[in-house]
CSV table of C-alpha atoms in Angstrom, one decimal:
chain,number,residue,atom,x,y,z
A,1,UNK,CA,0.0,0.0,0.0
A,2,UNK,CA,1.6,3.3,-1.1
A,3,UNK,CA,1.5,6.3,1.6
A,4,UNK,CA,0.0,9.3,0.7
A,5,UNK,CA,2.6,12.0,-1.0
A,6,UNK,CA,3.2,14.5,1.5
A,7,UNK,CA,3.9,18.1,0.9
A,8,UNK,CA,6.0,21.0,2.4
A,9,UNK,CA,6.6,24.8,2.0
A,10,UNK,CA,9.9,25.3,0.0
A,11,UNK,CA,10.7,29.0,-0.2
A,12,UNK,CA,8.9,31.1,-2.8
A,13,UNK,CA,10.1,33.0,-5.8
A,14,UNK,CA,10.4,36.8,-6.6
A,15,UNK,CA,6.7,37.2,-7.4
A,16,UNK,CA,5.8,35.9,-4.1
A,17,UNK,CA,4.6,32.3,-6.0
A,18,UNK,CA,4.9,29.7,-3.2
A,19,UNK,CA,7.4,26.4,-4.2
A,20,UNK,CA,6.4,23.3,-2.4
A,21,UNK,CA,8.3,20.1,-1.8
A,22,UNK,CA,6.2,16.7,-2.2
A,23,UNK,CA,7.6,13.7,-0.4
A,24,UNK,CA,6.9,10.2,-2.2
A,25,UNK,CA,7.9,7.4,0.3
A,26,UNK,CA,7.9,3.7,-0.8
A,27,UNK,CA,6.8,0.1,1.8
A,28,UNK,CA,11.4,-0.2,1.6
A,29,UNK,CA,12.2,2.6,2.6
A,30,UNK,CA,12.8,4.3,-0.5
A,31,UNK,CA,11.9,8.4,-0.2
A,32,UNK,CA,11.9,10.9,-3.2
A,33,UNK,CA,11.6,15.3,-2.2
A,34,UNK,CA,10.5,16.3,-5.0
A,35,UNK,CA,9.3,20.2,-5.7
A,36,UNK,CA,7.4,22.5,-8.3
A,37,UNK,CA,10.3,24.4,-9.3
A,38,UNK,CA,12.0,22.7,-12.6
A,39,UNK,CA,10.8,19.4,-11.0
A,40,UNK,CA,13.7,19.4,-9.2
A,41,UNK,CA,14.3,16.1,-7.3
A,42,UNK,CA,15.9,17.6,-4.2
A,43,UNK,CA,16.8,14.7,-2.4
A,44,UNK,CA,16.8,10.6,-2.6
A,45,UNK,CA,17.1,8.5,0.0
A,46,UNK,CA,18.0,5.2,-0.2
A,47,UNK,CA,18.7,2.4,1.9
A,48,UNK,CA,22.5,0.3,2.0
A,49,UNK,CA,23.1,-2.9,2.6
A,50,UNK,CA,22.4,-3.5,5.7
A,51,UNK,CA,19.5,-1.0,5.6
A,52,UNK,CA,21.3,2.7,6.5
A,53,UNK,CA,19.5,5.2,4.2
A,54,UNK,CA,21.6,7.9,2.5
A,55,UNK,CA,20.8,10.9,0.3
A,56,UNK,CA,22.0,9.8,-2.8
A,57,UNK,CA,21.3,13.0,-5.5
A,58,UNK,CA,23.3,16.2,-5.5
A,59,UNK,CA,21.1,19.4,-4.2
A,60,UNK,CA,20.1,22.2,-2.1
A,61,UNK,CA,18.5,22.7,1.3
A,62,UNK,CA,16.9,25.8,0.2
A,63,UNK,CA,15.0,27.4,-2.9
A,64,UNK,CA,17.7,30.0,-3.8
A,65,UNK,CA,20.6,28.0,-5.2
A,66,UNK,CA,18.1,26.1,-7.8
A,67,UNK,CA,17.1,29.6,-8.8
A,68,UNK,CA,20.6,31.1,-9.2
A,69,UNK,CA,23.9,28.3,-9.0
A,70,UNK,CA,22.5,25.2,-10.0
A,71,UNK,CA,24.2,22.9,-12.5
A,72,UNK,CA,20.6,21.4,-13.3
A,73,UNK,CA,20.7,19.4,-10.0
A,74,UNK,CA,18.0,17.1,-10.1
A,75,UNK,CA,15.8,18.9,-12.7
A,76,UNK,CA,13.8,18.2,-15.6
A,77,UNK,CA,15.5,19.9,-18.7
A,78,UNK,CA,13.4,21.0,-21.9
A,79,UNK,CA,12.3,22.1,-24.5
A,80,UNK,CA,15.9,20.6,-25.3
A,81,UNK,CA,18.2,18.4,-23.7
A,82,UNK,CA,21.6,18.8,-24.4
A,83,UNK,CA,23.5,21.0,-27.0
A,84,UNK,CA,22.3,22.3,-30.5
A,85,UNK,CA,25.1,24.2,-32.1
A,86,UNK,CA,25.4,28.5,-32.1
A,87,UNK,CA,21.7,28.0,-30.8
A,88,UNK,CA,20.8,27.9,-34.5
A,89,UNK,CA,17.9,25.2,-36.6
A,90,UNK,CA,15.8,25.3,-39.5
A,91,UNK,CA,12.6,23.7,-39.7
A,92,UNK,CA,10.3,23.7,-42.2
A,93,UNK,CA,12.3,26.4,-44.1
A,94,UNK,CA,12.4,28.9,-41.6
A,95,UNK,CA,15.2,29.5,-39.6
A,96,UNK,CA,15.0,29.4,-35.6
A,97,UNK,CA,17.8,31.4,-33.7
A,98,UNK,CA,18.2,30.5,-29.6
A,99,UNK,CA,19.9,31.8,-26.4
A,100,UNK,CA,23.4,30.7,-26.2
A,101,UNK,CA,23.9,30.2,-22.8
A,102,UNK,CA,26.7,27.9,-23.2
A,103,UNK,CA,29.4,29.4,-25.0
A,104,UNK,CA,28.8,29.8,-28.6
A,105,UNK,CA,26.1,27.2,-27.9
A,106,UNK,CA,22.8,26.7,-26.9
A,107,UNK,CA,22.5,23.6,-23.5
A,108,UNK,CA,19.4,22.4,-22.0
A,109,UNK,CA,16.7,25.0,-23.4
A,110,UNK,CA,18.5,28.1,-22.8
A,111,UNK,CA,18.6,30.4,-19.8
A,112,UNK,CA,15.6,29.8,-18.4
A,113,UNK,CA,14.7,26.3,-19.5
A,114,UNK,CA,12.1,23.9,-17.7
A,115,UNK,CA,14.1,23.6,-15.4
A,116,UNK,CA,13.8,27.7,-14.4
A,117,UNK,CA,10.0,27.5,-14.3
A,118,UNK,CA,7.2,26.8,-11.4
A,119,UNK,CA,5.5,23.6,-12.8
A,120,UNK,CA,1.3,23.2,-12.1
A,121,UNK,CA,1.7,20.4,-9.5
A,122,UNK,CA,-0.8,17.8,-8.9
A,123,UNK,CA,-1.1,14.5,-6.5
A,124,UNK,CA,-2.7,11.7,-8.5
A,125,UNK,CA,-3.1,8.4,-6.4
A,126,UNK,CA,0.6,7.6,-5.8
A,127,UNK,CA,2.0,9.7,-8.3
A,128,UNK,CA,3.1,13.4,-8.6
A,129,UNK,CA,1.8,14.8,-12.0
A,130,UNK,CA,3.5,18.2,-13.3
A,131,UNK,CA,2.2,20.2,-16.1
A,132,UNK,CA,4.1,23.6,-17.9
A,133,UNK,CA,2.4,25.3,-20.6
A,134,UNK,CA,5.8,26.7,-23.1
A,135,UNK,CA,4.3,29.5,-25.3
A,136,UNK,CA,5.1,29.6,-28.6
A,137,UNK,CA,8.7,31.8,-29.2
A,138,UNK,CA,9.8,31.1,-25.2
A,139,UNK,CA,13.5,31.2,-25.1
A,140,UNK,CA,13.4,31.1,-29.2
A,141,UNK,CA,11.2,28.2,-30.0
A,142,UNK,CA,8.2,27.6,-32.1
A,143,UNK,CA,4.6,27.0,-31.0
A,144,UNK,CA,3.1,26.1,-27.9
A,145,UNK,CA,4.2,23.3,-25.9
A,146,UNK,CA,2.0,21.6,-23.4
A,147,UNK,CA,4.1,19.4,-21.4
A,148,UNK,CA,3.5,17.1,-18.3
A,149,UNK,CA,6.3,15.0,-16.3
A,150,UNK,CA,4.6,12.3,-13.8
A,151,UNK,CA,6.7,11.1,-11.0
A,152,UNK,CA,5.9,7.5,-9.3
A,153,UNK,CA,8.2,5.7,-6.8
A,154,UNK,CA,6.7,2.3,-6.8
A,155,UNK,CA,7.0,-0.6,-4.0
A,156,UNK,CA,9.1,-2.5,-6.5
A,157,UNK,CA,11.8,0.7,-5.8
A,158,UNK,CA,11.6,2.7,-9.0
A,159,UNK,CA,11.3,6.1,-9.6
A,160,UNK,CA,9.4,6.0,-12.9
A,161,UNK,CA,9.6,9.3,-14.9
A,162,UNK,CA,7.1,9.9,-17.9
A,163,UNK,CA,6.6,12.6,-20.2
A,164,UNK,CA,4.2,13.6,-22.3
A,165,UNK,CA,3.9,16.6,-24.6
A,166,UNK,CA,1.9,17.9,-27.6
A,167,UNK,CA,2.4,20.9,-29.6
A,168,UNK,CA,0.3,23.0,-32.0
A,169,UNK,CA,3.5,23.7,-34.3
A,170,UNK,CA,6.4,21.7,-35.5
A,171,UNK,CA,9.2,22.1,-32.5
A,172,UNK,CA,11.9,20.1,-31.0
A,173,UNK,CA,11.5,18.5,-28.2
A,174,UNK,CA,14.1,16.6,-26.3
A,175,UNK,CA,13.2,16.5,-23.0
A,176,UNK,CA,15.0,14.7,-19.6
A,177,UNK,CA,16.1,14.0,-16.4
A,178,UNK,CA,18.7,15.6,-14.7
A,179,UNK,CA,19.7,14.0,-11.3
A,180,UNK,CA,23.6,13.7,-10.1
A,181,UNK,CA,23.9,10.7,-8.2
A,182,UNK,CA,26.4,9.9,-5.4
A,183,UNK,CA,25.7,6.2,-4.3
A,184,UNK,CA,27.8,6.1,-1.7
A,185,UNK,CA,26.2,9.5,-0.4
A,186,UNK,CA,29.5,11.9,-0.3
A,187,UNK,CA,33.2,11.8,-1.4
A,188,UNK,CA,33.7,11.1,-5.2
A,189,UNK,CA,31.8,8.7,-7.7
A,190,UNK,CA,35.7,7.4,-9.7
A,191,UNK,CA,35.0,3.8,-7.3
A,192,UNK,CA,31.4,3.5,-8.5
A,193,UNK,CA,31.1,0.9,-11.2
A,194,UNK,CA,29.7,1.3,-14.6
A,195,UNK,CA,27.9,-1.0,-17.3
A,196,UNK,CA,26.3,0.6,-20.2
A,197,UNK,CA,25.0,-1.4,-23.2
A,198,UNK,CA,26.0,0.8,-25.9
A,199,UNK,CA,28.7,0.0,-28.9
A,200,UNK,CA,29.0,3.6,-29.6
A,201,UNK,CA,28.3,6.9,-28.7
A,202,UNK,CA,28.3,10.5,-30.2
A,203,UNK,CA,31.5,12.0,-30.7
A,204,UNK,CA,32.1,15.4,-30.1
A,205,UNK,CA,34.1,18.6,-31.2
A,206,UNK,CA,36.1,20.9,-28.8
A,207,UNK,CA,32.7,22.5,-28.1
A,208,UNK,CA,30.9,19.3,-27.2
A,209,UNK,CA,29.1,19.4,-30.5
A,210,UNK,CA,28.2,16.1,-32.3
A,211,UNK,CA,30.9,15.8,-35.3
A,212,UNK,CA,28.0,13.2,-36.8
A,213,UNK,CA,29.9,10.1,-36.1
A,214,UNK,CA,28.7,7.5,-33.9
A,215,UNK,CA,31.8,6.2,-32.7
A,216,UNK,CA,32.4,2.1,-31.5
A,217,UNK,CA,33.4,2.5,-27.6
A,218,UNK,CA,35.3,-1.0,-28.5
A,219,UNK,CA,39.2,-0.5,-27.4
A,220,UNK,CA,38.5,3.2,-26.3
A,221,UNK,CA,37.9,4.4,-22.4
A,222,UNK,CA,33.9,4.9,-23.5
A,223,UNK,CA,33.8,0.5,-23.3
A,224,UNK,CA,31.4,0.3,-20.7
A,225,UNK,CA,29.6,-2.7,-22.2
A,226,UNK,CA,31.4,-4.5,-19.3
A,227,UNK,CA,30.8,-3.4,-15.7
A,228,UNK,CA,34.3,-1.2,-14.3
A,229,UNK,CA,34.9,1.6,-12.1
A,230,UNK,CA,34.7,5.2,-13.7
A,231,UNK,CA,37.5,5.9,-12.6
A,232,UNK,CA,39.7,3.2,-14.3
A,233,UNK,CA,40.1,5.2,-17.8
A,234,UNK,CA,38.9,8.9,-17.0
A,235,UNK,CA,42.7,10.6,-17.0
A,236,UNK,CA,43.6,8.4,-20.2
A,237,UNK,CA,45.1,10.6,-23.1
A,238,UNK,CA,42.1,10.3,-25.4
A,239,UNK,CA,40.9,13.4,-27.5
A,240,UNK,CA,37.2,12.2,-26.6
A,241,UNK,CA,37.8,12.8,-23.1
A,242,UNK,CA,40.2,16.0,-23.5
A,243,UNK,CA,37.1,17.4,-25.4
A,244,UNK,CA,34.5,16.6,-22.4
A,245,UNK,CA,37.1,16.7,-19.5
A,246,UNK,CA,35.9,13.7,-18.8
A,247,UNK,CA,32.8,11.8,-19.9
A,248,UNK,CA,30.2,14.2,-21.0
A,249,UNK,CA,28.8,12.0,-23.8
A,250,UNK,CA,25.2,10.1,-25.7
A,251,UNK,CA,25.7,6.9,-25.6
A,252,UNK,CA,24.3,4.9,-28.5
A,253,UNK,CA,21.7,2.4,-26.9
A,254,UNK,CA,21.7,-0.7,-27.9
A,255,UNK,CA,18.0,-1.3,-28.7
A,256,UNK,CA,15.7,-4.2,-30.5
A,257,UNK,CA,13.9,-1.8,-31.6
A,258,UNK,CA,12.7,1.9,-31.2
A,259,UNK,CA,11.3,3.0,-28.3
A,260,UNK,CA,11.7,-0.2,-26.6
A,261,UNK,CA,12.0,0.2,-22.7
A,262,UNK,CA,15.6,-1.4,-22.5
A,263,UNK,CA,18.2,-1.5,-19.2
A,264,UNK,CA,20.8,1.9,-20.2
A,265,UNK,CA,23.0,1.2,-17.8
A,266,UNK,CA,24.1,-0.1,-14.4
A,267,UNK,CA,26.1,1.7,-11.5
A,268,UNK,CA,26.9,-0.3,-8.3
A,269,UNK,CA,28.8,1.1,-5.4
A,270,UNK,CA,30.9,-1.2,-4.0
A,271,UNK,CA,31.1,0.2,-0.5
A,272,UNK,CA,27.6,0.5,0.4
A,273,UNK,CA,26.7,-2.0,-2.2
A,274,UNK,CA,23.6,0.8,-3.5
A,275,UNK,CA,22.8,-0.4,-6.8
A,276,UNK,CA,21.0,1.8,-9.7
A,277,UNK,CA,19.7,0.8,-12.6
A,278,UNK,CA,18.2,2.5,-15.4
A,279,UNK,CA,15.2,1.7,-17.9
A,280,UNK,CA,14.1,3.9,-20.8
A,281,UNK,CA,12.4,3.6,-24.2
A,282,UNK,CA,15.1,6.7,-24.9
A,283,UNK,CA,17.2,6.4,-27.8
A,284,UNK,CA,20.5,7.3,-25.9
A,285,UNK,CA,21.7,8.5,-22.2
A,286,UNK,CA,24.3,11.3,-21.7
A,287,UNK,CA,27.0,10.0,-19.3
A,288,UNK,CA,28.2,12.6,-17.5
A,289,UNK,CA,31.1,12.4,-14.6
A,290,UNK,CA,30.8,15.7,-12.9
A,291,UNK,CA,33.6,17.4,-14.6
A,292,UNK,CA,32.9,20.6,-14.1
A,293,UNK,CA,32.1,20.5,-10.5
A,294,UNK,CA,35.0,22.2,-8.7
A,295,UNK,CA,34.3,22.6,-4.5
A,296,UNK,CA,32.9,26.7,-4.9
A,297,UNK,CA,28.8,24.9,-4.7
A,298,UNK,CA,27.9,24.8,-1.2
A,299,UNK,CA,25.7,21.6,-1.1
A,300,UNK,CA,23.1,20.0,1.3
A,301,UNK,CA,26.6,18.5,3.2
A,302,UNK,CA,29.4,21.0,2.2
A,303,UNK,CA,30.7,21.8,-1.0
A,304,UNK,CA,30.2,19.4,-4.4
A,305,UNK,CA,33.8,18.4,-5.0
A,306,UNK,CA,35.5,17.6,-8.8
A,307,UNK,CA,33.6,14.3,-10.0
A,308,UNK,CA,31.7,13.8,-6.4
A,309,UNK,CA,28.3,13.0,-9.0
A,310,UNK,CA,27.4,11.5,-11.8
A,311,UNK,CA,24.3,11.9,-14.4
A,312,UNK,CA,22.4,9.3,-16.4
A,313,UNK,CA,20.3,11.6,-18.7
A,314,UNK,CA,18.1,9.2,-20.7
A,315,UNK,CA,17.6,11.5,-24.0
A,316,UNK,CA,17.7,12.2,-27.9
A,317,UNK,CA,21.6,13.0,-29.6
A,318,UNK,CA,22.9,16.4,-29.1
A,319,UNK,CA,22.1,18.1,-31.5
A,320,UNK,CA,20.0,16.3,-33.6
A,321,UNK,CA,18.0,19.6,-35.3
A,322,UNK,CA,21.2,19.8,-37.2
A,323,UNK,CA,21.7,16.0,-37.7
A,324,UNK,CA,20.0,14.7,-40.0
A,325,UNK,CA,21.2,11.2,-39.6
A,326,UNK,CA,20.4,11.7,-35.8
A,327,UNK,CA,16.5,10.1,-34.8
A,328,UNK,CA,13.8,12.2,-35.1
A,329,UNK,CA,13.3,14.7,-32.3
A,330,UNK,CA,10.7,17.2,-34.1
A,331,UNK,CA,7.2,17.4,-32.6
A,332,UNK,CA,4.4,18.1,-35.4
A,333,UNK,CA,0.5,19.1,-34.2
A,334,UNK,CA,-1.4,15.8,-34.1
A,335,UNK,CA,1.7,14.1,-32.6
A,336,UNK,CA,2.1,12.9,-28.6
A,337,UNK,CA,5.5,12.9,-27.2
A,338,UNK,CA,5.9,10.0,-25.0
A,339,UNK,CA,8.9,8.4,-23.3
A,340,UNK,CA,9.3,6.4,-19.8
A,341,UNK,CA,12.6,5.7,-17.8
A,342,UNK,CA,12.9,4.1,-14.3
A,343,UNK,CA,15.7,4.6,-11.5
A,344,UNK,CA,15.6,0.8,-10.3
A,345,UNK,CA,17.4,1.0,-6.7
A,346,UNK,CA,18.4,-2.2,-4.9
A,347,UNK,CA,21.5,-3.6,-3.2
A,348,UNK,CA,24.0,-6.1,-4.3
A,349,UNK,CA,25.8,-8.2,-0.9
């Protein structure tokens, strides 16, 4: 029997809109904090071994930081995930020019993406249902976009995440999940080890823009298709990893077919034996070691340290407005987006 979702004040923004925090709590101890700002997942605990819960996602304790400092802890990232290059698409003949907030480029729907924005929250049985409304030409892109994220943390310990959009002009749409894990719950995530079923992944330019190729991860450090620590390869000499500093690439999913809901990958921490899995019907999940994290974010527990998370962003390519090679991500009127993943947390002895 699922408990009721709980709920919390959470601070509340400029225009005196109040953010609330929902609490989804499993039969196993299992407990998401999730609020109505950006959807943020604020904290996830989850038991060890022998039963000792920890907080296992990167956050804050308070409203502010998400607002101003945040690296896209926890949040849910639209209209586009990941990178399209100088900001710039066309579709349908026209050309479509967008914030570049990363560089020369344009990363996870500009300056004030979904994950910027109060979502309409609603409790639905044992689920958390959020709904944002993207008007048409919000932070440069076409039509409106009606878009609703439900959260469920089942007794079979999964944090199931679906979306669900529809549009009334062709747009892209890419969107995801954007949690930094810490299995062990603090110090740095080189020990945890990785599988990923994927015999490629996107290879990227300087700027971490696609190049087009779809690379084979066989006799490079990106061979995660057996499990090893992070870690083990992640100071090798490779240009892949000079461009990322690190990992901070789409893996190619190995899939029977598309949208099939197929296990991405597999982390396990050795010490507290905390295993996560992840399911999606996604087409490929960004990998990304916490590179750029560098001790100046003051966190729940102290300060985020170099590599102390790590991200499993099921999504679309980078890029893929620009890549015609790259699956579809363009949303027409008439269309549903639709897309599942699961977090599947358990323990190994």
């Amino acid at each position: 029997m699922q408990p009721d979702i709980t709920q919390a004040p959470f601070g509340q923004l400029p225009d005196g809109s109040a953010i609330t925090q929902f609490t989804l709590a499993n039969a196993n101890g299992l407990v998401a904090k999730i609020i109505d700002f950006g959807g943020v997942i604020t904290e996830l605990h989850a038991p060890d071994r022998d039963g000792r819960p920890a907080d296992v996602v990167l956050g804050f304790g308070t409203l502010e930081p998400y607002r101003s400092d945040s690296p896209y802890f926890g949040a849910l990232i639209g209209r586009y995930g990941n990178r399209i290059a100088k900001g710039r698409f066309t579709l349908d003949g026209q050309d479509f020019q967008l914030p570049t907030n990363n560089g020369n480029n344009h990363l996870h729907g500009g300056d004030r993406g979904f994950d910027k924005v109060k979502w309409d929250a609603a409790i639905e049985g044992d689920s958390l249902r959020l709904s944002y409304r993207s008007r048409d030409g919000e932070q440069g892109y076409p039509g409106n976009l009606d878009a609703t994220v439900t959260y469920t943390l089942t007794d079979d310990d999964e944090l199931v995440v679906r979306f669900h959009a529809v549009c009334d002009r062709a747009t892209p749409v890419n969107l995801t999940q954007h949690s930094y894990f810490n299995l062990a719950g603090g110090g740095d995530i080189l020990g945890h080890v990785l599988q990923i079923d994927a015999d490629a992944f996107v290879a990227i330019d300087a700027e971490s823009i696609p190049t087009g190729e779809l690379a084979p991860v066989a006799g490079t450090p990106f061979d995660f298709r057996s499990p090893r620590p992070i870690g083990s390869r992640i100071g090798e000499a490779d240009e892949q990893l000079r461009n990322g500093q690190g990992y901070d690439h789409n893996f190619v999913l190995n899939k029977p077919a598309a949208q099939a809901m197929t296990r991405a990958a597999r982390v396990v921490d050795p010490g507290s034996g905390r295993v996560l899995e992840l399911f999606t019907e996604e087409p490929g999940v960004q990998f990304y070691s916490g590179n750029f994290l560098d001790g100046t974010l003051q966190g729940k527990d102290g300060p985020y340290r170099h590599r102390s998370g790590f991200c499993l962003e099921p999504q679309h390519f980078p890029d893929s407005p620009n890549q015609p090679a790259f699956p579809n991500v363009i949303l027409r009127p008439g269309e549903q987006y639709r897309t599942e993943s699961r977090f599947r947390f358990s323990v190994e002895p």
